[in-house]
Amino acid sequence: MPIRITPDQVRALSLAKQYLSERARGSDVVAIVRQIGPLRAKPAVTPYLALWTRMESMERQDLIWALYRERSLVRLSSADAHLYVVPTDDMAAYRQVSKSLGDSDVGGYLAYLVSLSAAQEGLEPLSLDEIIPRVLEVISTRGACTVEELAEWLPVLDRQLSFGADENSTTGRFRLGTRLIPALCAQGLLVPAEPRGSWKSERDTYATLGTWLPDVHIDDLDPREALARVLLDYISAYGPVTIGDMVHWLSGARRHQVVAALMALERSLARVEVLGTRGEAWVLRSDLDLLSSLPSAERFVRLLPAGDGTLMALRDASRFLPPEHRDRVYDWAGDSLGTVMVDGLIKGLWWPQSRGDRLIVRLFEPVDPEAMALTGEEARALGRFLEGQAVDIEIGMEGEDLNGEPLLPISLQEPFGV
């Protein structure tokens, strides 16, 4: 018989496990990433923002050190072309799951690149069986390289390909290397290394997995064990979650695969029923006591980055997002925009303007004076973190135009100077 719990209990547990409530803020970047699950890592500023809003005092160097010096964290490419930050000692499990669920997607995409080349007149046939070993050879010899640096040694990576009806159009054209190298990361042959430039830079370098992380051995882990492990981490981060949530989060998984993994985890999990919803959900058995002992509500404001897991990892994010605001929060691709969380609920959007020297905050509905003041404090602190100095802050209601400029929320695609 499932244990009955209230939506308020679910929200309080989620806020605590996600380091979002005031008492739950963390101090160690690796511990936070391990608990809250993979962090979106593209654009480059996104994981810094996700950690900043969850920490008492976030220094950019904390994440740089963990990623590129200590290498206790690693950036992981997925088959759907996203980039995530995960703990290095969990990389084999995530990669094995991605491999078992998405290998055909990556292989199909590589075949698609070959077909695009073959369809365009004047180009020599493209042989990835020859190109990929050469890519690995160059990187193994020279060390981590950008796509541009690789193309100096392998000019074929500069080959211009196009998709769509008009091969002469500049829209829909891309260089082979910009698509091939990330695909090799998704296959586990390469790994994103330290970018060239500042912490905001998108100029990634790429290293071989064996060179960058010599102690990681992906094929040593059984795929079923890997799936159970990542699902346990997911339930720890976001539970209570339904089977539908798990299938949504894993993307390529089938329901029967999730059910089989849950059976293997049965001793660690408890079934619950959230009042007002249909069906059962799963939570860590060790979190049951926490559900009934969480402190009463507290006042806080958080500015979440675009693509934050609180709005992306759940099929239904209504524990944080009132249904009437859903269409305001997600873009055409289904990714969440930068959001304003007030006392655990999404109440508005935020975005940078004028290359990041101004932050715009627009609320969906009026809030009390204390919440408004907390929003201003959080926005000013975020501006200082991003730019190292005070930035202009504009806070208002949705639709207000305080300076006569377009107020179009963006999803942080190159929002700040590099």
Coordinates of N, CA and C in Angstrom, one line a residue, residues 65-233:
W65 N 38.4 24.3 -11.0 CA 39.3 23.4 -10.4 C 38.8 22.0 -10.5
A66 N 37.5 21.8 -10.2 CA 36.9 20.4 -10.2 C 36.9 19.8 -11.6
L67 N 36.7 20.7 -12.6 CA 36.6 20.2 -14.0 C 37.9 19.9 -14.6
Y68 N 38.8 20.9 -14.4 CA 40.0 20.8 -15.3 C 41.4 20.6 -14.5
R69 N 41.4 20.7 -13.2 CA 42.6 20.5 -12.5 C 42.5 19.2 -11.7
E70 N 41.5 19.1 -10.8 CA 41.3 17.9 -10.0 C 40.6 16.8 -10.9
R71 N 39.8 17.3 -11.8 CA 39.0 16.4 -12.7 C 38.1 15.4 -12.0
S72 N 37.6 15.9 -10.9 CA 36.6 15.2 -10.1 C 35.2 15.3 -10.8
L73 N 35.0 16.3 -11.6 CA 33.9 16.5 -12.5 C 34.3 16.4 -13.9
V74 N 33.4 16.1 -14.8 CA 33.7 16.0 -16.2 C 32.4 16.4 -17.0
R75 N 32.7 17.0 -18.2 CA 31.6 17.4 -19.1 C 31.3 16.2 -20.0
L76 N 30.1 15.8 -20.1 CA 29.7 14.6 -20.8 C 28.7 14.9 -21.9
S77 N 29.0 14.5 -23.1 CA 28.1 14.7 -24.3 C 27.1 13.6 -24.3
S78 N 25.9 14.0 -24.7 CA 24.8 12.9 -24.9 C 24.5 12.8 -26.3
A79 N 23.7 11.7 -26.6 CA 23.4 11.4 -28.0 C 22.4 12.5 -28.6
D80 N 21.7 13.3 -27.7 CA 20.9 14.3 -28.2 C 21.6 15.7 -28.3
A81 N 22.9 15.6 -28.3 CA 23.7 16.8 -28.5 C 23.8 17.8 -27.4
H82 N 23.3 17.4 -26.2 CA 23.4 18.2 -25.0 C 24.7 17.9 -24.3
L83 N 25.2 18.8 -23.5 CA 26.4 18.7 -22.7 C 26.0 18.8 -21.2
Y84 N 26.6 17.9 -20.4 CA 26.2 17.9 -19.0 C 27.5 17.8 -18.2
V85 N 27.4 18.3 -16.9 CA 28.5 18.1 -15.9 C 28.1 17.0 -15.0
V86 N 28.9 15.9 -14.8 CA 28.6 14.8 -13.9 C 29.9 14.5 -13.1
P87 N 29.8 13.9 -12.0 CA 30.9 13.4 -11.2 C 31.7 12.4 -12.1
T88 N 33.0 12.5 -12.0 CA 33.9 11.7 -12.8 C 33.7 10.2 -12.5
D89 N 33.5 9.9 -11.2 CA 33.3 8.5 -10.8 C 31.9 7.9 -11.2
D90 N 31.1 8.8 -11.7 CA 29.8 8.3 -12.2 C 29.7 8.3 -13.7
M91 N 30.8 8.7 -14.3 CA 30.8 8.9 -15.8 C 30.6 7.6 -16.5
A92 N 31.2 6.5 -16.0 CA 31.1 5.2 -16.7 C 29.6 4.8 -16.7
A93 N 28.9 5.0 -15.6 CA 27.5 4.6 -15.5 C 26.7 5.4 -16.5
Y94 N 26.8 6.7 -16.5 CA 26.1 7.6 -17.4 C 26.4 7.2 -18.9
R95 N 27.7 7.0 -19.2 CA 28.1 6.7 -20.5 C 27.6 5.4 -21.0
Q96 N 27.6 4.4 -20.1 CA 27.1 3.1 -20.4 C 25.6 3.1 -20.7
V97 N 24.9 3.9 -19.9 CA 23.4 4.0 -20.1 C 23.2 4.7 -21.5
S98 N 23.9 5.8 -21.7 CA 23.8 6.5 -23.0 C 24.1 5.6 -24.1
K99 N 25.1 4.8 -24.0 CA 25.6 3.9 -25.0 C 24.5 2.9 -25.3
S100 N 23.9 2.3 -24.3 CA 22.9 1.3 -24.5 C 21.6 1.8 -25.0
L101 N 21.3 3.1 -24.7 CA 20.0 3.7 -25.2 C 20.2 4.5 -26.4
G102 N 21.4 5.0 -26.7 CA 21.5 6.0 -27.8 C 22.5 5.7 -28.8
D103 N 23.2 4.6 -28.7 CA 24.3 4.3 -29.7 C 23.8 4.4 -31.1
S104 N 22.6 3.8 -31.4 CA 22.0 3.8 -32.7 C 21.8 5.3 -33.2
D105 N 21.5 6.2 -32.3 CA 21.3 7.6 -32.7 C 22.6 8.2 -33.2
V106 N 23.7 7.9 -32.4 CA 24.9 8.5 -32.8 C 25.4 7.9 -34.1
G107 N 25.3 6.5 -34.2 CA 25.7 5.9 -35.5 C 24.9 6.4 -36.7
G108 N 23.6 6.6 -36.4 CA 22.8 7.1 -37.5 C 23.1 8.5 -37.9
Y109 N 23.5 9.3 -36.9 CA 23.9 10.7 -37.2 C 25.2 10.7 -38.0
L110 N 26.2 9.8 -37.7 CA 27.4 9.8 -38.4 C 27.1 9.3 -39.9
A111 N 26.2 8.4 -40.0 CA 25.9 8.0 -41.4 C 25.2 9.1 -42.1
Y112 N 24.4 9.9 -41.4 CA 23.8 11.1 -42.0 C 24.8 12.1 -42.5
L113 N 25.9 12.3 -41.8 CA 27.0 13.2 -42.3 C 27.6 12.7 -43.6
V114 N 27.8 11.4 -43.6 CA 28.4 10.8 -44.8 C 27.4 11.0 -46.0
S115 N 26.1 10.8 -45.8 CA 25.1 10.9 -46.8 C 25.0 12.4 -47.3
L116 N 25.1 13.3 -46.4 CA 25.1 14.7 -46.9 C 26.3 15.0 -47.8
S117 N 27.5 14.5 -47.4 CA 28.7 14.7 -48.3 C 28.5 14.1 -49.6
A118 N 27.9 12.9 -49.6 CA 27.8 12.2 -50.9 C 26.8 12.8 -51.8
A119 N 25.8 13.6 -51.2 CA 24.7 14.2 -52.0 C 25.2 15.5 -52.7
Q120 N 26.3 16.0 -52.3 CA 26.8 17.3 -52.8 C 27.9 17.2 -53.8
E121 N 27.6 17.7 -55.0 CA 28.5 17.6 -56.1 C 29.8 18.2 -55.8
G122 N 30.9 17.6 -56.4 CA 32.2 18.2 -56.3 C 33.0 17.8 -55.1
L123 N 32.4 17.0 -54.2 CA 33.1 16.6 -53.0 C 33.6 15.2 -53.1
E124 N 34.8 14.9 -52.7 CA 35.3 13.5 -52.6 C 34.5 12.7 -51.6
P125 N 34.3 11.4 -51.8 CA 33.6 10.6 -50.9 C 34.2 10.7 -49.5
L126 N 33.3 10.8 -48.5 CA 33.7 10.9 -47.1 C 33.8 9.6 -46.4
S127 N 35.0 9.2 -45.9 CA 35.2 7.9 -45.3 C 35.5 8.2 -43.8
L128 N 34.5 8.0 -42.9 CA 34.8 8.2 -41.5 C 35.6 7.1 -40.9
D129 N 35.7 5.9 -41.6 CA 36.6 4.9 -41.1 C 38.0 5.3 -41.2
E130 N 38.3 6.3 -42.1 CA 39.7 6.8 -42.2 C 39.8 8.1 -41.4
I131 N 38.8 8.9 -41.3 CA 38.9 10.2 -40.7 C 39.0 10.0 -39.1
I132 N 38.1 9.2 -38.6 CA 38.1 9.1 -37.1 C 39.4 8.6 -36.5
P133 N 40.1 7.6 -37.1 CA 41.4 7.2 -36.5 C 42.4 8.3 -36.6
R134 N 42.3 9.1 -37.7 CA 43.3 10.2 -37.8 C 43.0 11.3 -36.8
V135 N 41.7 11.5 -36.5 CA 41.4 12.5 -35.4 C 42.0 12.0 -34.1
L136 N 41.8 10.8 -33.8 CA 42.3 10.3 -32.5 C 43.8 10.3 -32.5
E137 N 44.4 10.0 -33.6 CA 45.9 10.1 -33.7 C 46.4 11.5 -33.4
V138 N 45.8 12.5 -34.1 CA 46.3 13.9 -33.9 C 46.1 14.3 -32.4
I139 N 45.0 14.0 -31.8 CA 44.7 14.5 -30.5 C 45.7 13.7 -29.5
S140 N 45.9 12.4 -29.7 CA 46.8 11.7 -28.9 C 48.2 12.2 -28.9
T141 N 48.6 12.7 -30.1 CA 49.9 13.2 -30.3 C 50.1 14.6 -29.8
R142 N 49.2 15.5 -30.1 CA 49.3 16.9 -29.8 C 48.6 17.3 -28.6
G143 N 47.8 16.5 -28.0 CA 47.1 16.9 -26.8 C 45.7 17.5 -27.2
A144 N 45.0 18.1 -26.2 CA 43.7 18.6 -26.4 C 43.7 19.7 -27.5
C145 N 42.7 19.6 -28.4 CA 42.7 20.6 -29.5 C 41.2 21.1 -29.7
T146 N 41.1 22.3 -30.2 CA 39.8 22.8 -30.6 C 39.6 22.2 -32.0
V147 N 38.3 22.4 -32.5 CA 38.0 21.9 -33.8 C 38.8 22.6 -34.9
E148 N 39.0 24.0 -34.6 CA 39.8 24.7 -35.6 C 41.3 24.2 -35.6
E149 N 41.8 23.9 -34.5 CA 43.2 23.4 -34.5 C 43.3 22.0 -35.1
L150 N 42.3 21.2 -34.9 CA 42.3 19.9 -35.6 C 42.2 20.0 -37.1
A151 N 41.5 21.0 -37.6 CA 41.3 21.2 -39.0 C 42.6 21.7 -39.7
E152 N 43.5 22.3 -38.9 CA 44.8 22.6 -39.5 C 45.6 21.4 -39.9
W153 N 45.4 20.3 -39.2 CA 46.1 19.0 -39.5 C 45.2 18.1 -40.4
L154 N 43.9 18.3 -40.2 CA 43.0 17.5 -41.0 C 42.0 18.4 -41.7
P155 N 42.4 18.9 -42.9 CA 41.6 19.9 -43.6 C 40.2 19.4 -43.9
V156 N 40.0 18.1 -44.0 CA 38.6 17.6 -44.3 C 37.6 18.1 -43.3
L157 N 38.1 18.3 -42.0 CA 37.1 18.8 -41.0 C 36.6 20.2 -41.3
D158 N 37.2 20.9 -42.2 CA 36.7 22.2 -42.6 C 35.7 22.1 -43.8
R159 N 35.5 20.9 -44.2 CA 34.5 20.7 -45.3 C 33.2 21.3 -45.0
Q160 N 32.6 22.1 -45.9 CA 31.3 22.7 -45.7 C 30.2 21.8 -46.2
L161 N 29.3 21.4 -45.3 CA 28.2 20.6 -45.7 C 26.9 21.4 -45.6
S162 N 25.9 21.1 -46.3 CA 24.6 21.8 -46.2 C 23.5 20.8 -46.1
F163 N 22.4 21.2 -45.5 CA 21.2 20.4 -45.5 C 20.1 21.3 -45.9
G164 N 19.0 20.7 -46.4 CA 17.9 21.5 -47.0 C 18.0 21.5 -48.5
A165 N 17.0 22.1 -49.1 CA 16.9 22.1 -50.5 C 17.9 22.9 -51.2
D166 N 18.3 24.0 -50.7 CA 19.2 24.9 -51.3 C 20.6 24.8 -50.8
E167 N 21.5 24.1 -51.6 CA 22.8 23.8 -51.1 C 23.7 25.1 -51.2
N168 N 23.2 26.1 -51.9 CA 24.0 27.3 -52.0 C 23.7 28.4 -51.0
S169 N 22.7 28.1 -50.2 CA 22.3 29.0 -49.1 C 23.3 28.9 -48.0
T170 N 23.6 30.1 -47.3 CA 24.5 30.0 -46.2 C 23.8 29.5 -44.9
T171 N 22.4 29.6 -44.9 CA 21.7 29.1 -43.8 C 21.6 27.6 -44.0
G172 N 21.8 26.8 -42.9 CA 21.9 25.4 -43.1 C 23.2 24.8 -43.5
R173 N 24.2 25.6 -43.5 CA 25.6 25.2 -43.8 C 26.4 25.1 -42.5
F174 N 27.2 24.1 -42.5 CA 28.1 23.9 -41.3 C 29.4 23.2 -41.7
R175 N 30.4 23.3 -40.9 CA 31.6 22.6 -41.1 C 31.5 21.2 -40.5
L176 N 32.1 20.2 -41.2 CA 32.0 18.8 -40.8 C 32.6 18.7 -39.3
G177 N 33.7 19.3 -39.0 CA 34.3 19.1 -37.7 C 33.4 19.6 -36.5
T178 N 32.5 20.6 -36.8 CA 31.7 21.1 -35.7 C 30.6 20.1 -35.3
R179 N 30.3 19.2 -36.2 CA 29.3 18.1 -35.9 C 30.0 16.8 -35.6
L180 N 31.1 16.5 -36.3 CA 31.7 15.2 -36.1 C 32.3 15.0 -34.7
I181 N 33.1 16.1 -34.3 CA 33.8 15.9 -33.0 C 32.9 15.8 -31.8
P182 N 31.8 16.6 -31.7 CA 30.8 16.3 -30.6 C 30.2 14.9 -30.7
A183 N 30.0 14.4 -31.9 CA 29.4 13.1 -32.0 C 30.4 12.0 -31.5
L184 N 31.7 12.2 -31.7 CA 32.7 11.3 -31.2 C 32.7 11.4 -29.6
C185 N 32.4 12.5 -29.1 CA 32.3 12.6 -27.6 C 31.1 11.8 -27.1
A186 N 30.0 11.9 -27.9 CA 28.8 11.1 -27.5 C 29.0 9.6 -27.6
Q187 N 30.0 9.2 -28.4 CA 30.4 7.8 -28.5 C 31.4 7.4 -27.5
G188 N 31.9 8.3 -26.7 CA 32.9 8.0 -25.7 C 34.3 7.9 -26.1
L189 N 34.6 8.3 -27.4 CA 35.9 8.3 -27.9 C 36.7 9.5 -27.5
L190 N 36.0 10.6 -27.4 CA 36.6 11.9 -27.0 C 35.9 12.4 -25.8
V191 N 36.4 13.4 -25.1 CA 35.8 14.1 -24.0 C 36.1 15.6 -24.1
P192 N 35.1 16.5 -23.8 CA 35.4 17.9 -23.8 C 36.4 18.2 -22.7
A193 N 37.5 18.9 -23.1 CA 38.5 19.3 -22.1 C 38.4 20.8 -21.8
E194 N 39.4 21.4 -21.4 CA 39.3 22.8 -21.0 C 39.2 23.7 -22.2
P195 N 38.2 24.7 -22.1 CA 38.0 25.6 -23.3 C 39.2 26.6 -23.4
R196 N 39.4 27.1 -24.6 CA 40.3 28.2 -24.8 C 39.6 29.5 -24.4
G197 N 40.3 30.3 -23.6 CA 39.7 31.6 -23.3 C 39.2 31.6 -21.8
S198 N 38.2 32.4 -21.6 CA 37.7 32.6 -20.2 C 36.7 31.6 -19.8
W199 N 36.2 31.7 -18.6 CA 35.3 30.7 -18.1 C 33.9 30.7 -18.9
K200 N 33.7 31.8 -19.6 CA 32.5 31.9 -20.4 C 32.7 31.4 -21.8
S201 N 33.9 31.0 -22.2 CA 34.2 30.7 -23.6 C 33.5 29.4 -24.0
E202 N 33.1 29.4 -25.3 CA 32.5 28.3 -25.9 C 33.5 27.5 -26.8
R203 N 34.8 28.0 -26.8 CA 35.8 27.4 -27.7 C 36.3 26.1 -27.0
D204 N 35.6 25.0 -27.0 CA 36.0 23.8 -26.4 C 37.2 23.2 -27.0
T205 N 38.0 22.6 -26.2 CA 39.0 21.6 -26.7 C 38.6 20.2 -26.4
Y206 N 39.2 19.3 -27.1 CA 38.8 17.9 -27.0 C 40.0 17.0 -26.8
A207 N 39.9 16.0 -25.8 CA 41.0 15.1 -25.5 C 40.4 13.7 -25.7
T208 N 41.3 12.7 -25.8 CA 40.9 11.3 -25.8 C 40.5 11.0 -24.4
L209 N 39.5 10.1 -24.2 CA 39.1 9.7 -22.9 C 40.2 9.1 -22.1
G210 N 41.0 8.3 -22.7 CA 42.1 7.6 -22.0 C 43.1 8.5 -21.5
T211 N 43.3 9.6 -22.2 CA 44.4 10.6 -21.8 C 43.8 11.5 -20.7
W212 N 42.6 12.0 -20.9 CA 42.0 12.9 -19.9 C 41.6 12.3 -18.6
L213 N 41.0 11.1 -18.7 CA 40.6 10.3 -17.5 C 41.0 8.9 -17.6
P214 N 42.3 8.6 -17.4 CA 42.8 7.3 -17.6 C 42.2 6.2 -16.7
D215 N 41.6 6.6 -15.6 CA 41.1 5.6 -14.7 C 39.6 5.2 -15.0
V216 N 39.0 5.9 -16.0 CA 37.6 5.6 -16.3 C 37.6 4.5 -17.4
H217 N 36.9 3.5 -17.1 CA 36.8 2.3 -18.0 C 35.3 2.0 -18.2
I218 N 34.7 2.5 -19.3 CA 33.3 2.5 -19.5 C 32.8 1.0 -19.6
D219 N 33.5 0.2 -20.3 CA 33.0 -1.1 -20.7 C 33.1 -2.1 -19.5
D220 N 33.7 -1.7 -18.4 CA 33.8 -2.6 -17.2 C 32.5 -2.7 -16.4
L221 N 31.5 -1.8 -16.7 CA 30.2 -1.7 -16.0 C 29.1 -2.4 -16.8
D222 N 28.4 -3.3 -16.2 CA 27.2 -4.0 -16.8 C 26.2 -2.9 -17.1
P223 N 25.6 -2.9 -18.3 CA 24.5 -1.9 -18.7 C 23.4 -1.9 -17.7
R224 N 22.9 -3.1 -17.2 CA 21.8 -3.1 -16.3 C 22.2 -2.5 -15.0
E225 N 23.4 -2.8 -14.5 CA 23.8 -2.2 -13.3 C 24.0 -0.7 -13.4
A226 N 24.4 -0.2 -14.6 CA 24.6 1.2 -14.8 C 23.2 1.9 -14.8
L227 N 22.2 1.3 -15.4 CA 20.9 1.9 -15.5 C 20.3 2.0 -14.1
A228 N 20.4 0.9 -13.3 CA 19.9 1.0 -11.9 C 20.7 2.1 -11.1
R229 N 21.9 2.2 -11.3 CA 22.7 3.2 -10.6 C 22.3 4.6 -10.9
V230 N 22.1 4.9 -12.2 CA 21.7 6.3 -12.6 C 20.3 6.6 -12.2
L231 N 19.4 5.6 -12.2 CA 18.0 5.8 -11.8 C 18.0 6.0 -10.3
L232 N 18.8 5.3 -9.5 CA 18.8 5.6 -8.0 C 19.3 7.0 -7.8
D233 N 20.3 7.5 -8.5 CA 20.7 8.9 -8.4 C 19.6 9.9 -8.7

